[in-house]
Tab-separated table of C-alpha atoms in Angstrom:
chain	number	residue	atom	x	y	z
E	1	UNK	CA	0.000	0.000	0.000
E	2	UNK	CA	2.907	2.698	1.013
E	3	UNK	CA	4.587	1.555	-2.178
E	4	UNK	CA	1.923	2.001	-4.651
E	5	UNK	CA	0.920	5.081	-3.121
E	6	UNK	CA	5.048	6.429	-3.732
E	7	UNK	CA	5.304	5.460	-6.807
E	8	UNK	CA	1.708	7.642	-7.583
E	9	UNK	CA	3.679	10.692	-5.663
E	10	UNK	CA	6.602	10.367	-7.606
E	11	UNK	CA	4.607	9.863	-11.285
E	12	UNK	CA	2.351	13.027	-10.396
E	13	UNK	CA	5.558	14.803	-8.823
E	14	UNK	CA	7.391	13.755	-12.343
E	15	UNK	CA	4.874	15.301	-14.159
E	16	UNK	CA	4.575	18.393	-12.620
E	17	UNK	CA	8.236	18.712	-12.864
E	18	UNK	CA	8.718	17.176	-16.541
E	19	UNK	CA	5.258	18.635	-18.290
E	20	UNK	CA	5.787	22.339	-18.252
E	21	UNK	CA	9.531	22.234	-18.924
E	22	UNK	CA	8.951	19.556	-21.651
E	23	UNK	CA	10.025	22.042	-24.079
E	24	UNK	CA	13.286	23.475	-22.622
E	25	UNK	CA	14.236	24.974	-18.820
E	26	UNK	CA	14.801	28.103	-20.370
E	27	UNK	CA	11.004	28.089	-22.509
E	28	UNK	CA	12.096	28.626	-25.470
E	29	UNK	CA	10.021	28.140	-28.417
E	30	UNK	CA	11.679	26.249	-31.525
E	31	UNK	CA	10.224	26.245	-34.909
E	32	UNK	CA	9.792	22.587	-36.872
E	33	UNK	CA	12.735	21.224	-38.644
E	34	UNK	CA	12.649	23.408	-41.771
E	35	UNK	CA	16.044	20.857	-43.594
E	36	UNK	CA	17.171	24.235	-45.245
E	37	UNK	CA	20.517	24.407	-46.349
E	38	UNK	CA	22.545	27.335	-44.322
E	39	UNK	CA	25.965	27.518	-43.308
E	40	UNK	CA	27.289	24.259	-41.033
E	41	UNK	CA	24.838	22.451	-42.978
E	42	UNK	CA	26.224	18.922	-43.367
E	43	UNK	CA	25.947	17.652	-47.626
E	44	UNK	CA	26.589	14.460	-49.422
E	45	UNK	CA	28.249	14.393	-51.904
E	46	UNK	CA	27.040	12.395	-55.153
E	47	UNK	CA	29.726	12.579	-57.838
E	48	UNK	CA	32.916	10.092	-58.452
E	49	UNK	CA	35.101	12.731	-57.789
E	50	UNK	CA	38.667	11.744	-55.114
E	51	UNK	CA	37.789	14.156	-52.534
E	52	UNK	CA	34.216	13.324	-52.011
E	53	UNK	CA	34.495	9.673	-51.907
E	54	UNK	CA	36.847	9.872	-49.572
E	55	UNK	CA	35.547	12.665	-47.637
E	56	UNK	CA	32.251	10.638	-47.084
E	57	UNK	CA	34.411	7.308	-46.759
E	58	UNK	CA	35.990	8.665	-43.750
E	59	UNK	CA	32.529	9.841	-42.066
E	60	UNK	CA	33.210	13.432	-42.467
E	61	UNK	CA	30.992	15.156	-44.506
E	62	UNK	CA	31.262	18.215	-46.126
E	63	UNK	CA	29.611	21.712	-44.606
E	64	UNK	CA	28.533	24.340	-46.447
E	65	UNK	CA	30.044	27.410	-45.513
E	66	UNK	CA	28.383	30.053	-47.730
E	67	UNK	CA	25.595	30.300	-49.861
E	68	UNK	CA	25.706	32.479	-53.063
E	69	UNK	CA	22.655	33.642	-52.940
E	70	UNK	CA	21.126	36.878	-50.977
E	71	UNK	CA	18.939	34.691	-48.663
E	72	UNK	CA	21.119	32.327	-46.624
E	73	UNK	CA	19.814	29.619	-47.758
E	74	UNK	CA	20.131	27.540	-50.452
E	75	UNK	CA	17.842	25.820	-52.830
E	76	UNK	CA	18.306	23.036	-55.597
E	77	UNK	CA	21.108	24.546	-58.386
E	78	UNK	CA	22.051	26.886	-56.237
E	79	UNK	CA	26.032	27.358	-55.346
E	80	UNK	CA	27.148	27.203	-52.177
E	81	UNK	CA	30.976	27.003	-50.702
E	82	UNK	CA	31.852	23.606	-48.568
E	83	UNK	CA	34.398	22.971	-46.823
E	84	UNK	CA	35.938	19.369	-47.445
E	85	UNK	CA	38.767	17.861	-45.665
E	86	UNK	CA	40.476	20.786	-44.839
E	87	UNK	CA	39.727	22.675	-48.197
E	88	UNK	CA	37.066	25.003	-49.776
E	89	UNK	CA	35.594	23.869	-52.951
E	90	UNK	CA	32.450	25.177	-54.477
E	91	UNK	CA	29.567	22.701	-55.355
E	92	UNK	CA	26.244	22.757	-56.499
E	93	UNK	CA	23.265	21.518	-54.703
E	94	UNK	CA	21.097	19.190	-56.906
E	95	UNK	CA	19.024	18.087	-54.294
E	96	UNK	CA	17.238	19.247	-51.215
E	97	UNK	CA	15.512	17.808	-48.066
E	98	UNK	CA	13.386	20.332	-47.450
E	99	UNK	CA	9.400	20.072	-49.006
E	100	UNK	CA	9.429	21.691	-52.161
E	101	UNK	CA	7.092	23.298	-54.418
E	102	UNK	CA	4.601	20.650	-56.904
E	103	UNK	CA	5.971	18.502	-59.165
E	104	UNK	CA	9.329	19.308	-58.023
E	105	UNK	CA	11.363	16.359	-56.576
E	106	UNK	CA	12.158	16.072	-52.600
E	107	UNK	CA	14.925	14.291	-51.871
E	108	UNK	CA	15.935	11.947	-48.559
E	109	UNK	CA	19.298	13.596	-48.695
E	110	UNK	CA	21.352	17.322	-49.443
E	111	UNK	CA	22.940	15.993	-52.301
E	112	UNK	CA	25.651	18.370	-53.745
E	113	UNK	CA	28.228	17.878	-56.701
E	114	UNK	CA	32.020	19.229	-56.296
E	115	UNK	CA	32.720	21.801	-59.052
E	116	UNK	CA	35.851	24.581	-59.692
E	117	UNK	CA	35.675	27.982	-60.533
E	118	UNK	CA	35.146	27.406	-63.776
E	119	UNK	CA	31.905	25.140	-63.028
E	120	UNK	CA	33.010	22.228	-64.475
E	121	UNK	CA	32.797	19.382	-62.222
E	122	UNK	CA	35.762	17.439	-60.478
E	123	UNK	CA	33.972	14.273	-61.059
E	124	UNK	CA	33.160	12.030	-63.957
E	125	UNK	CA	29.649	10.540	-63.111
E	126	UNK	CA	26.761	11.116	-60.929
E	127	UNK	CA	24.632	7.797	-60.161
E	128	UNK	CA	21.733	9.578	-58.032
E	129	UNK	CA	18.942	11.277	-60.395
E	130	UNK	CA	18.935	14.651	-60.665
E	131	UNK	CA	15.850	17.178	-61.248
E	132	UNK	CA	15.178	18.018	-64.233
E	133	UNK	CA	14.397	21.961	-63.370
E	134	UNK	CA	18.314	22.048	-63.174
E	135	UNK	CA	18.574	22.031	-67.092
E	136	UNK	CA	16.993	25.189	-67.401
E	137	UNK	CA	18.277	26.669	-63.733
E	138	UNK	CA	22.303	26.055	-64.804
E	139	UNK	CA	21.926	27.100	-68.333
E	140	UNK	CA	20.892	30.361	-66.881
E	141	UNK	CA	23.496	30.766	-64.540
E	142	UNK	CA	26.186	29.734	-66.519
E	143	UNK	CA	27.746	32.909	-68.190
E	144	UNK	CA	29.134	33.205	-72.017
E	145	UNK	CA	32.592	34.246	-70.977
E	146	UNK	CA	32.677	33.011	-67.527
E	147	UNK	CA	31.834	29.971	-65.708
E	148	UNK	CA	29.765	27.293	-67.435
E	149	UNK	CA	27.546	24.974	-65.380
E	150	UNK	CA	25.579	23.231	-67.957
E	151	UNK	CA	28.950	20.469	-67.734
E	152	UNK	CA	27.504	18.896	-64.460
E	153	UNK	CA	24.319	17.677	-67.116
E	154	UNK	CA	26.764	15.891	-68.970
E	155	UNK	CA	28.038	13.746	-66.431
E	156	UNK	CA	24.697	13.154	-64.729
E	157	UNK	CA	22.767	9.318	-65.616
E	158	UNK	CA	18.946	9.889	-64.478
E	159	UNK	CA	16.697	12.862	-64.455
E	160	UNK	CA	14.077	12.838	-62.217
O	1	UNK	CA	-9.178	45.083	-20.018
O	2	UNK	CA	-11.210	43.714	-22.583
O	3	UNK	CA	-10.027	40.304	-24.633
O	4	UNK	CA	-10.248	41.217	-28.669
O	5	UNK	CA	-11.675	38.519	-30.060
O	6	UNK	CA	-11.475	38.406	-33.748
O	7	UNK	CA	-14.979	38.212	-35.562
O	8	UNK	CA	-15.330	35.189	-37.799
O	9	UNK	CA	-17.534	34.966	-40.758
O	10	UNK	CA	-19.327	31.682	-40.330
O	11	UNK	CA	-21.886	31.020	-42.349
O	12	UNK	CA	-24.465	28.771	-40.757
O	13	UNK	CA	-25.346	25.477	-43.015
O	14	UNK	CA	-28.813	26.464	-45.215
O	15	UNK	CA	-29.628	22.917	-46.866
O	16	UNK	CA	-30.891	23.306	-50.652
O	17	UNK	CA	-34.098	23.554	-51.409
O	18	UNK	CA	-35.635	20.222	-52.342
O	19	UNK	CA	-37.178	20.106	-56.195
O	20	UNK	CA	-37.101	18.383	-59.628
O	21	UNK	CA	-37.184	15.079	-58.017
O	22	UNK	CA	-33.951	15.201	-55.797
O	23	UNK	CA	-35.561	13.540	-53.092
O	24	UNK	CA	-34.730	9.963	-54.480
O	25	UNK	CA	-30.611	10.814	-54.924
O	26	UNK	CA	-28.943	8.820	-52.608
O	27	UNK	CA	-25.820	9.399	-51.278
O	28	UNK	CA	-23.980	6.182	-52.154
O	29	UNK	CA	-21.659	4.878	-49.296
O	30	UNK	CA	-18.303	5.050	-50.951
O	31	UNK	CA	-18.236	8.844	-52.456
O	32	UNK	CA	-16.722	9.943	-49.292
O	33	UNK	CA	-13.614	7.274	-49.674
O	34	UNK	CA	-13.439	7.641	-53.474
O	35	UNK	CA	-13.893	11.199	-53.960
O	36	UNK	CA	-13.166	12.767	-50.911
O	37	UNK	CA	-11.537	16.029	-52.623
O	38	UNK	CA	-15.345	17.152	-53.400
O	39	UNK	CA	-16.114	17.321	-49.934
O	40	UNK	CA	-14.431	20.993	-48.021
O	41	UNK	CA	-12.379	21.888	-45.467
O	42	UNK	CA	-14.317	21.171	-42.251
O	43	UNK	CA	-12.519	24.334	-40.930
O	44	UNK	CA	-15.267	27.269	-41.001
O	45	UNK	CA	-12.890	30.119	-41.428
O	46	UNK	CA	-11.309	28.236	-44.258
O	47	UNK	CA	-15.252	27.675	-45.971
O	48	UNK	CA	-16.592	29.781	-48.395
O	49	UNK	CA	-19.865	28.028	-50.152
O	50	UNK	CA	-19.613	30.118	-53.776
O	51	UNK	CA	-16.141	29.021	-54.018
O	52	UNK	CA	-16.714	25.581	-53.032
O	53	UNK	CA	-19.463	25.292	-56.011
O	54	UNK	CA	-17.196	26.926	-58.279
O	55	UNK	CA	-14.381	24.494	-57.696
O	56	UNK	CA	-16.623	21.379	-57.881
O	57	UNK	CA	-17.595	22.505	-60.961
O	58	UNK	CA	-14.102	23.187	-62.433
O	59	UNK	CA	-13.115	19.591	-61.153
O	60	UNK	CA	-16.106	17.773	-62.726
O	61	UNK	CA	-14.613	19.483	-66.089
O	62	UNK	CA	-11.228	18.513	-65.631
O	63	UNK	CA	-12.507	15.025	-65.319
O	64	UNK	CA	-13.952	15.134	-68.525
O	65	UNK	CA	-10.686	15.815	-70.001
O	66	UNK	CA	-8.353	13.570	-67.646
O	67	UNK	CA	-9.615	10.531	-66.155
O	68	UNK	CA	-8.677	10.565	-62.226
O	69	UNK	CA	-9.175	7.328	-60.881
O	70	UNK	CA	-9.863	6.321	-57.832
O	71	UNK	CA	-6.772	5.669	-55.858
O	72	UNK	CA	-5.943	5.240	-51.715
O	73	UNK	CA	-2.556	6.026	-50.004
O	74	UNK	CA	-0.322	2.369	-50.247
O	75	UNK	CA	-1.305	2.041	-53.921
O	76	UNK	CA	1.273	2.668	-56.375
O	77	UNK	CA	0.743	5.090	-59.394
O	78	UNK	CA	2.601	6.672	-62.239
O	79	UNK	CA	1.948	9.923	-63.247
O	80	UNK	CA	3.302	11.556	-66.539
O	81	UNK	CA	3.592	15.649	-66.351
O	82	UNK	CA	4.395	17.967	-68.956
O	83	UNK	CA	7.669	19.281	-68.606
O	84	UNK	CA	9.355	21.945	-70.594
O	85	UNK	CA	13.191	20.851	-69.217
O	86	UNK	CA	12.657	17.099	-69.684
O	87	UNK	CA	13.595	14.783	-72.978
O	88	UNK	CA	10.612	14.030	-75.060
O	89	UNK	CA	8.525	16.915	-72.859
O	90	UNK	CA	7.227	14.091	-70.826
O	91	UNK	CA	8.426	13.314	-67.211
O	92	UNK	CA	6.752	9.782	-65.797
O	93	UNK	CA	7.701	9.216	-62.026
O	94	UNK	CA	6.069	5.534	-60.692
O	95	UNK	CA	5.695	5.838	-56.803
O	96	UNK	CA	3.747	5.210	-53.983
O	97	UNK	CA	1.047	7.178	-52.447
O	98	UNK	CA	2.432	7.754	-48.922
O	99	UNK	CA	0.001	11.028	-48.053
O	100	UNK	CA	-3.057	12.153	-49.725
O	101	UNK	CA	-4.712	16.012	-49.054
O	102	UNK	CA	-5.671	18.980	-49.919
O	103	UNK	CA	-9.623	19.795	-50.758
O	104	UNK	CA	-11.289	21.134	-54.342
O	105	UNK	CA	-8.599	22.100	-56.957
O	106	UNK	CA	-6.029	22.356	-54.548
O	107	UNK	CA	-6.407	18.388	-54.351
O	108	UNK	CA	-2.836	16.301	-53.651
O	109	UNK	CA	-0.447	13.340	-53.424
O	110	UNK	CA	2.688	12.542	-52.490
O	111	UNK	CA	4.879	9.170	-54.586
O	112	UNK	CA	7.605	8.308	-53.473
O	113	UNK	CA	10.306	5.882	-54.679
O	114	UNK	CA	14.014	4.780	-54.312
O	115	UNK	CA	15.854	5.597	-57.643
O	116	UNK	CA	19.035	4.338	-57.939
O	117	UNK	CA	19.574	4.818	-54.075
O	118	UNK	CA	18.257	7.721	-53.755
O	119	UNK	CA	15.052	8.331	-52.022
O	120	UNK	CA	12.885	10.508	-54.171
O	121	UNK	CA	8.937	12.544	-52.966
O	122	UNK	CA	7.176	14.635	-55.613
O	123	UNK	CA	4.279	16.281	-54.463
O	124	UNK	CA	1.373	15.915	-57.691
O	125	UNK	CA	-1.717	18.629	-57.363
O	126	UNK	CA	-4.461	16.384	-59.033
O	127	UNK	CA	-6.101	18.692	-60.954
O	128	UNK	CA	-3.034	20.580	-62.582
O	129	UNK	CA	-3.239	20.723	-66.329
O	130	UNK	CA	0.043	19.997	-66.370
O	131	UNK	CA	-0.382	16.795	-65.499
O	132	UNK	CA	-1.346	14.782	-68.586
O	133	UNK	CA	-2.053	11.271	-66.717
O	134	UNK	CA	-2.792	9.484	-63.850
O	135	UNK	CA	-2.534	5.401	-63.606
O	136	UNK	CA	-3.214	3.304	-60.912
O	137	UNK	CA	-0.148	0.119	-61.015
O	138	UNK	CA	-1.458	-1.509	-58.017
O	139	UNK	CA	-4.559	-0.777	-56.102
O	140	UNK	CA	-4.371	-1.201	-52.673
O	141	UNK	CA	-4.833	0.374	-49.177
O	142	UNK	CA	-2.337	-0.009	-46.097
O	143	UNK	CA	-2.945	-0.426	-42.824
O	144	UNK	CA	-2.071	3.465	-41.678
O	145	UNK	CA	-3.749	6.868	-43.458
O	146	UNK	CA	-0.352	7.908	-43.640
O	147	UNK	CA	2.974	6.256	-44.670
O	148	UNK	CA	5.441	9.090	-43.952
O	149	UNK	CA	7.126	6.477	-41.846
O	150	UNK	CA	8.423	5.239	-45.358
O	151	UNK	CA	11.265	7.688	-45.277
O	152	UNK	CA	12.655	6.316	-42.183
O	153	UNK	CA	12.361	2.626	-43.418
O	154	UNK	CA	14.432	0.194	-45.110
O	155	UNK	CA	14.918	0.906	-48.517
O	156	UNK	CA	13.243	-2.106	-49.745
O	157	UNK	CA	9.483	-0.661	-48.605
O	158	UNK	CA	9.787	2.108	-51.302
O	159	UNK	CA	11.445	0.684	-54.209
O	160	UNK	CA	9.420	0.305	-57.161
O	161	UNK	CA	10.294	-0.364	-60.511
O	162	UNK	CA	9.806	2.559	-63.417
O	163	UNK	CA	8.866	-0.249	-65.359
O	164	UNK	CA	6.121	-2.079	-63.086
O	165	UNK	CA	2.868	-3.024	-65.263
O	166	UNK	CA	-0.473	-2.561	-63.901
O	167	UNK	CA	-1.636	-5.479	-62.112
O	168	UNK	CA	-4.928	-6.198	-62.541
O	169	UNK	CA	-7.831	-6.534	-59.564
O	170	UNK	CA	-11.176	-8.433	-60.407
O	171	UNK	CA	-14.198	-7.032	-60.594
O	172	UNK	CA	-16.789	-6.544	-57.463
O	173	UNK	CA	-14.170	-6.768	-55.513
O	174	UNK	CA	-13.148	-4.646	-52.272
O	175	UNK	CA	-9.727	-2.528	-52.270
O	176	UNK	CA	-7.402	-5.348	-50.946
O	177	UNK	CA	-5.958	-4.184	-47.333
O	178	UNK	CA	-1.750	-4.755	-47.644
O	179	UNK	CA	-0.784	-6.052	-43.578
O	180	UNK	CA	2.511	-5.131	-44.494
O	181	UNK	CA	4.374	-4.654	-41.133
O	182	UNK	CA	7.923	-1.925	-41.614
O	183	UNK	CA	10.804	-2.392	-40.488
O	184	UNK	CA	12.538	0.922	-39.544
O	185	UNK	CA	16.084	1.953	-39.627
O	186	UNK	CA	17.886	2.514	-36.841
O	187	UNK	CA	17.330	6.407	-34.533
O	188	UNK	CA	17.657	9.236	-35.406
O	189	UNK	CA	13.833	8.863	-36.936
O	190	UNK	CA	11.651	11.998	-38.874
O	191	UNK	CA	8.888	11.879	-36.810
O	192	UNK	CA	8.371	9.807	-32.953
O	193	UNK	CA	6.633	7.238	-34.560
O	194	UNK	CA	6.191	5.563	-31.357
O	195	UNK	CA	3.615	8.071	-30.416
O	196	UNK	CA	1.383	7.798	-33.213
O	197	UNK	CA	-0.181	4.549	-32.834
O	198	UNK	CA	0.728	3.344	-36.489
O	199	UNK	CA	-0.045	0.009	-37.116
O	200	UNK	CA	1.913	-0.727	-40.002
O	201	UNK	CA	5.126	-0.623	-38.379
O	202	UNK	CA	7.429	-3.809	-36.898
O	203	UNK	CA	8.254	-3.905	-33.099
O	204	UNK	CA	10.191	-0.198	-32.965
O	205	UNK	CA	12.243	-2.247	-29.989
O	206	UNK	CA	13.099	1.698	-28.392
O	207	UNK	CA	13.765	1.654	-24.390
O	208	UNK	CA	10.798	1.379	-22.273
O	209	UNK	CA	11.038	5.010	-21.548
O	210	UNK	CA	9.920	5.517	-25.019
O	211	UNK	CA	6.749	3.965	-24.210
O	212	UNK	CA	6.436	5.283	-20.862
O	213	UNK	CA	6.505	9.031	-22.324
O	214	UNK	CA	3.641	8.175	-25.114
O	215	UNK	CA	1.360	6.976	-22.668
O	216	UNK	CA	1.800	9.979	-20.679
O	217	UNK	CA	1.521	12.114	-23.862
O	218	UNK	CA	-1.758	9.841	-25.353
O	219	UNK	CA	-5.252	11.791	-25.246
O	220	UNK	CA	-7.620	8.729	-24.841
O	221	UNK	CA	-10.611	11.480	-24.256
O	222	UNK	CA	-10.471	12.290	-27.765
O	223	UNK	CA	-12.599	9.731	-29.043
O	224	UNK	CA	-15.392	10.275	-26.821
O	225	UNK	CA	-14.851	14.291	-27.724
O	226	UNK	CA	-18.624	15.010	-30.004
O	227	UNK	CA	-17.737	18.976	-30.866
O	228	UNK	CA	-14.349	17.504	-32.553
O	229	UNK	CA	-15.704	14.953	-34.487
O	230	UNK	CA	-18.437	17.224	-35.731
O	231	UNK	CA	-15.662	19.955	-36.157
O	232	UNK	CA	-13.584	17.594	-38.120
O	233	UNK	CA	-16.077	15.986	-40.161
O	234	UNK	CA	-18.804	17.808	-42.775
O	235	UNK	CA	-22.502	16.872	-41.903
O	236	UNK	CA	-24.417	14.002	-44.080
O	237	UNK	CA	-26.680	16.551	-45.378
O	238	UNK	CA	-23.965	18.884	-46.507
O	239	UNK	CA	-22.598	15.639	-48.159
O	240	UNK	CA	-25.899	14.782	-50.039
O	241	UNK	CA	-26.205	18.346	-51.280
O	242	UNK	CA	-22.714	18.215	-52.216
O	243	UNK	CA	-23.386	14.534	-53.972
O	244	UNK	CA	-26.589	16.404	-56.008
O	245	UNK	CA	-24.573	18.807	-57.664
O	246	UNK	CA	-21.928	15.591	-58.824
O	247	UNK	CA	-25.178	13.888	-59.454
O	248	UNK	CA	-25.365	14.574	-63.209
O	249	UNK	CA	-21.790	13.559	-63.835
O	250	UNK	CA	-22.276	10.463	-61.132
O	251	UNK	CA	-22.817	7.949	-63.995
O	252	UNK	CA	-19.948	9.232	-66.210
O	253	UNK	CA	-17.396	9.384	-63.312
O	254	UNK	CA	-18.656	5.839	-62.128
O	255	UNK	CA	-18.009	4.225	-65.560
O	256	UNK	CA	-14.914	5.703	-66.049
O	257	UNK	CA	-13.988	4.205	-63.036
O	258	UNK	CA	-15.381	0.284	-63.911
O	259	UNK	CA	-13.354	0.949	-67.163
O	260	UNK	CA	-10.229	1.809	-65.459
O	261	UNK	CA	-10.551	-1.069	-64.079
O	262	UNK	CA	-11.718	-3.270	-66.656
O	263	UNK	CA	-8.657	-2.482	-68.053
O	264	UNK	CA	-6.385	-3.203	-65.803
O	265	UNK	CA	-8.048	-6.730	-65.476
O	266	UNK	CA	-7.683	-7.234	-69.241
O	267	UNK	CA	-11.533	-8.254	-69.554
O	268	UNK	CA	-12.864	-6.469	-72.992
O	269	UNK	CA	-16.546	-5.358	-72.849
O	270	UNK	CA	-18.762	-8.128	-74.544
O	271	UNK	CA	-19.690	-6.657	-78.319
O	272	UNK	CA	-22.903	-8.210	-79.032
């Protein structure tokens, strides 16, 4: 009887404690998990190129450290600045976690492709489908006597 | 110190005027399961009759143009879009239906498949004209309304081939029930699935305090709560009127239907 009646004290005590700080001690409010892509955001990295095999090999993933854009956040095609094993490299982001608009495809992971100032890519092949807005997004970034981004098409296998 | 509370325009239910012989339309059991973008938003801020009428109409046209057939979230579908930035201006995605929503025109579904290792969602608003068709592979309901817990599954549970056929269900007979039970990969998860009460999922085998926490968190009052069902649901007259104004269309949309399916079951219509 004294038992069952402690263990009721301690539940109701528990809940009193637990229920109004269920959120955080210092009640803050959170919003849902948006997935956007900001800086410290943590990418995979889908082409064949050295450095991101082996930079996702290891278990160390590459962050994005900057997004070229004016919002801080980054959306599919967009280019954003990682920083893998020890160096920067620029990359484009071909897919994104976050929900996206109809009929454009929602990925399970931040999928990004390693490319140099010139926007060609370091790799040879991507193996993960790519959407197919990105055809008409990189043709219009791409720049007649500057970088050219339409080379990541190329080397891609599946659009989506 | 007054509280401002914010005036809503609620417009109080006025049933249609019987006439012309409406009084034998029945509403038929399944229009609320097969069709249930015709029926609104339960939420009254959200309602707005004239628009509501509008809509139906619009979507009763569409369906002339585009067959929609009837589908449930589990079944698998492929949908072919126009799309100005793909080969061929065609893009077909097969996937399956993990969450279904939206009410009117603003109807929508969610496929989702594993290409080449790579877990893929597109979101599909039914009634887009960009979206040139709509087939049914496999018709089949699951054991949960919603099967978001797909993206924190094995792989296998979402992989379906581009190049599936349609497999074919007799006629007369219910929407076959799949008592497929997931297996999950391990934590971190989306969602705490544990507190959902899915029943579509394997033993989640999570620490007792898991458990403990849900019960603690579970509203068992809910289902004995009157104002939110009728808050969440729209009245059976509201459906009937809604059903008389589909009424002239009924047949069409119904045979359409039987020859979706006919179809898919390979049996041609007897020519006599």
């Amino acid at each position: 009887m004294a038992t069952i009646f402690s263990e009721k004290m301690s539940l109701a005590l528990l809940q009193r404690l637990v229920l109004p700080f269920s959120k955080g001690t210092a009640g803050l409010h959170t919003t849902c998990t948006m997935h956007e892509i900001r800086k410290m955001a943590r990418l995979r990295v889908v082409d064949n190129s050295k450095l991101g095999k082996s930079a996702m090999l290891e278990g160390r993933p590459p962050r994005c450290i900057h997004v070229y854009n004016k919002k801080g956040v980054g959306h599919t095609g967009d280019k954003v600045l990682v920083a893998v094993k020890g160096q920067m490299k620029r990359a484009i982001l071909v897919g994104c976690h976050q929900n996206q608009k109809p009929l454009m495809p929602k990925f399970d992971t931040n999928n990004i492709v390693l490319i140099d100032d010139n926007g060609s890519p370091l790799g040879n092949r991507i193996h993960v489908p790519i959407p197919t807005m990105l055809r008409k997004k990189l043709v219009e970034m791409s720049r007649p006597k500057g970088a050219d981004y339409t080379k990541i098409l190329a080397i891609a296998t599946r659009f989506v | 110190m007054g509280v401002y509370v914010a005036r809503m325009k609620v417009h109080p239910y006025v049933p249609v005027r019987e006439g012309e012989g409406l009084q034998d339309v029945k509403l038929p059991e399944d229009f609320c399961k097969v069709y249930p973008e015709f029926l609104p938003d339960p939420k009254p801020e959200w309602r707005n009759r004239m628009r509501e009428r509008l809509e139906r109409a619009d979507m009763l046209k569409r369906r002339n143009v585009m067959e929609i057939p009837e589908f449930y979230v589990g079944s698998i579908m492929a949908v072919t879009v126009s799309d100005p930035n793909a080969s061929g201006k065609l893009n077909r995605f097969v996937g399956i239906c993990i969450q279904r929503g939206g009410t009117g025109l603003r109807a929508w579904f969610i496929l989702r498949n594993v290409v080449d290792h790579q877990g893929v969602e597109i979101l599909y608003e039914m009634y887009s004209p960009l979206i040139q068709s709509i087939d049914v592979l496999r018709l089949e309901k699951r054991l949960d309304d919603e099967l978001l817990y797909l993206r924190d599954a094995l792989p296998e549970y979402s992989t379906f081939s581009f190049d599936m056929e349609q497999e074919p269900l007799p006629e007369n007979v219910e929407v076959p029930v799949n008592p497929i039970k997931v297996q999950l990969k391990p934590r971190p998860w989306h969602e705490r699935w544990e507190r959902k009460n899915l029943q579509g999922l394997q033993d989640l085998g999570l620490p007792e305090r898991f458990y403990k926490r849900a019960k603690l968190l579970e509203k068992p009052w809910e289902k004995y709560d009157l104002m939110l069902e009728y808050r969440q649901a729209i009245s059976e007259d509201e459906q009937r009127d809604i059903f008389r104004e589909v009424h002239p269309h009924y047949q069409q949309l119904e045979s359409s239907r039987r020859r979706i399916k006919r179809h898919r079951s390979g049996i041609k219509p007897k020519t006599t």
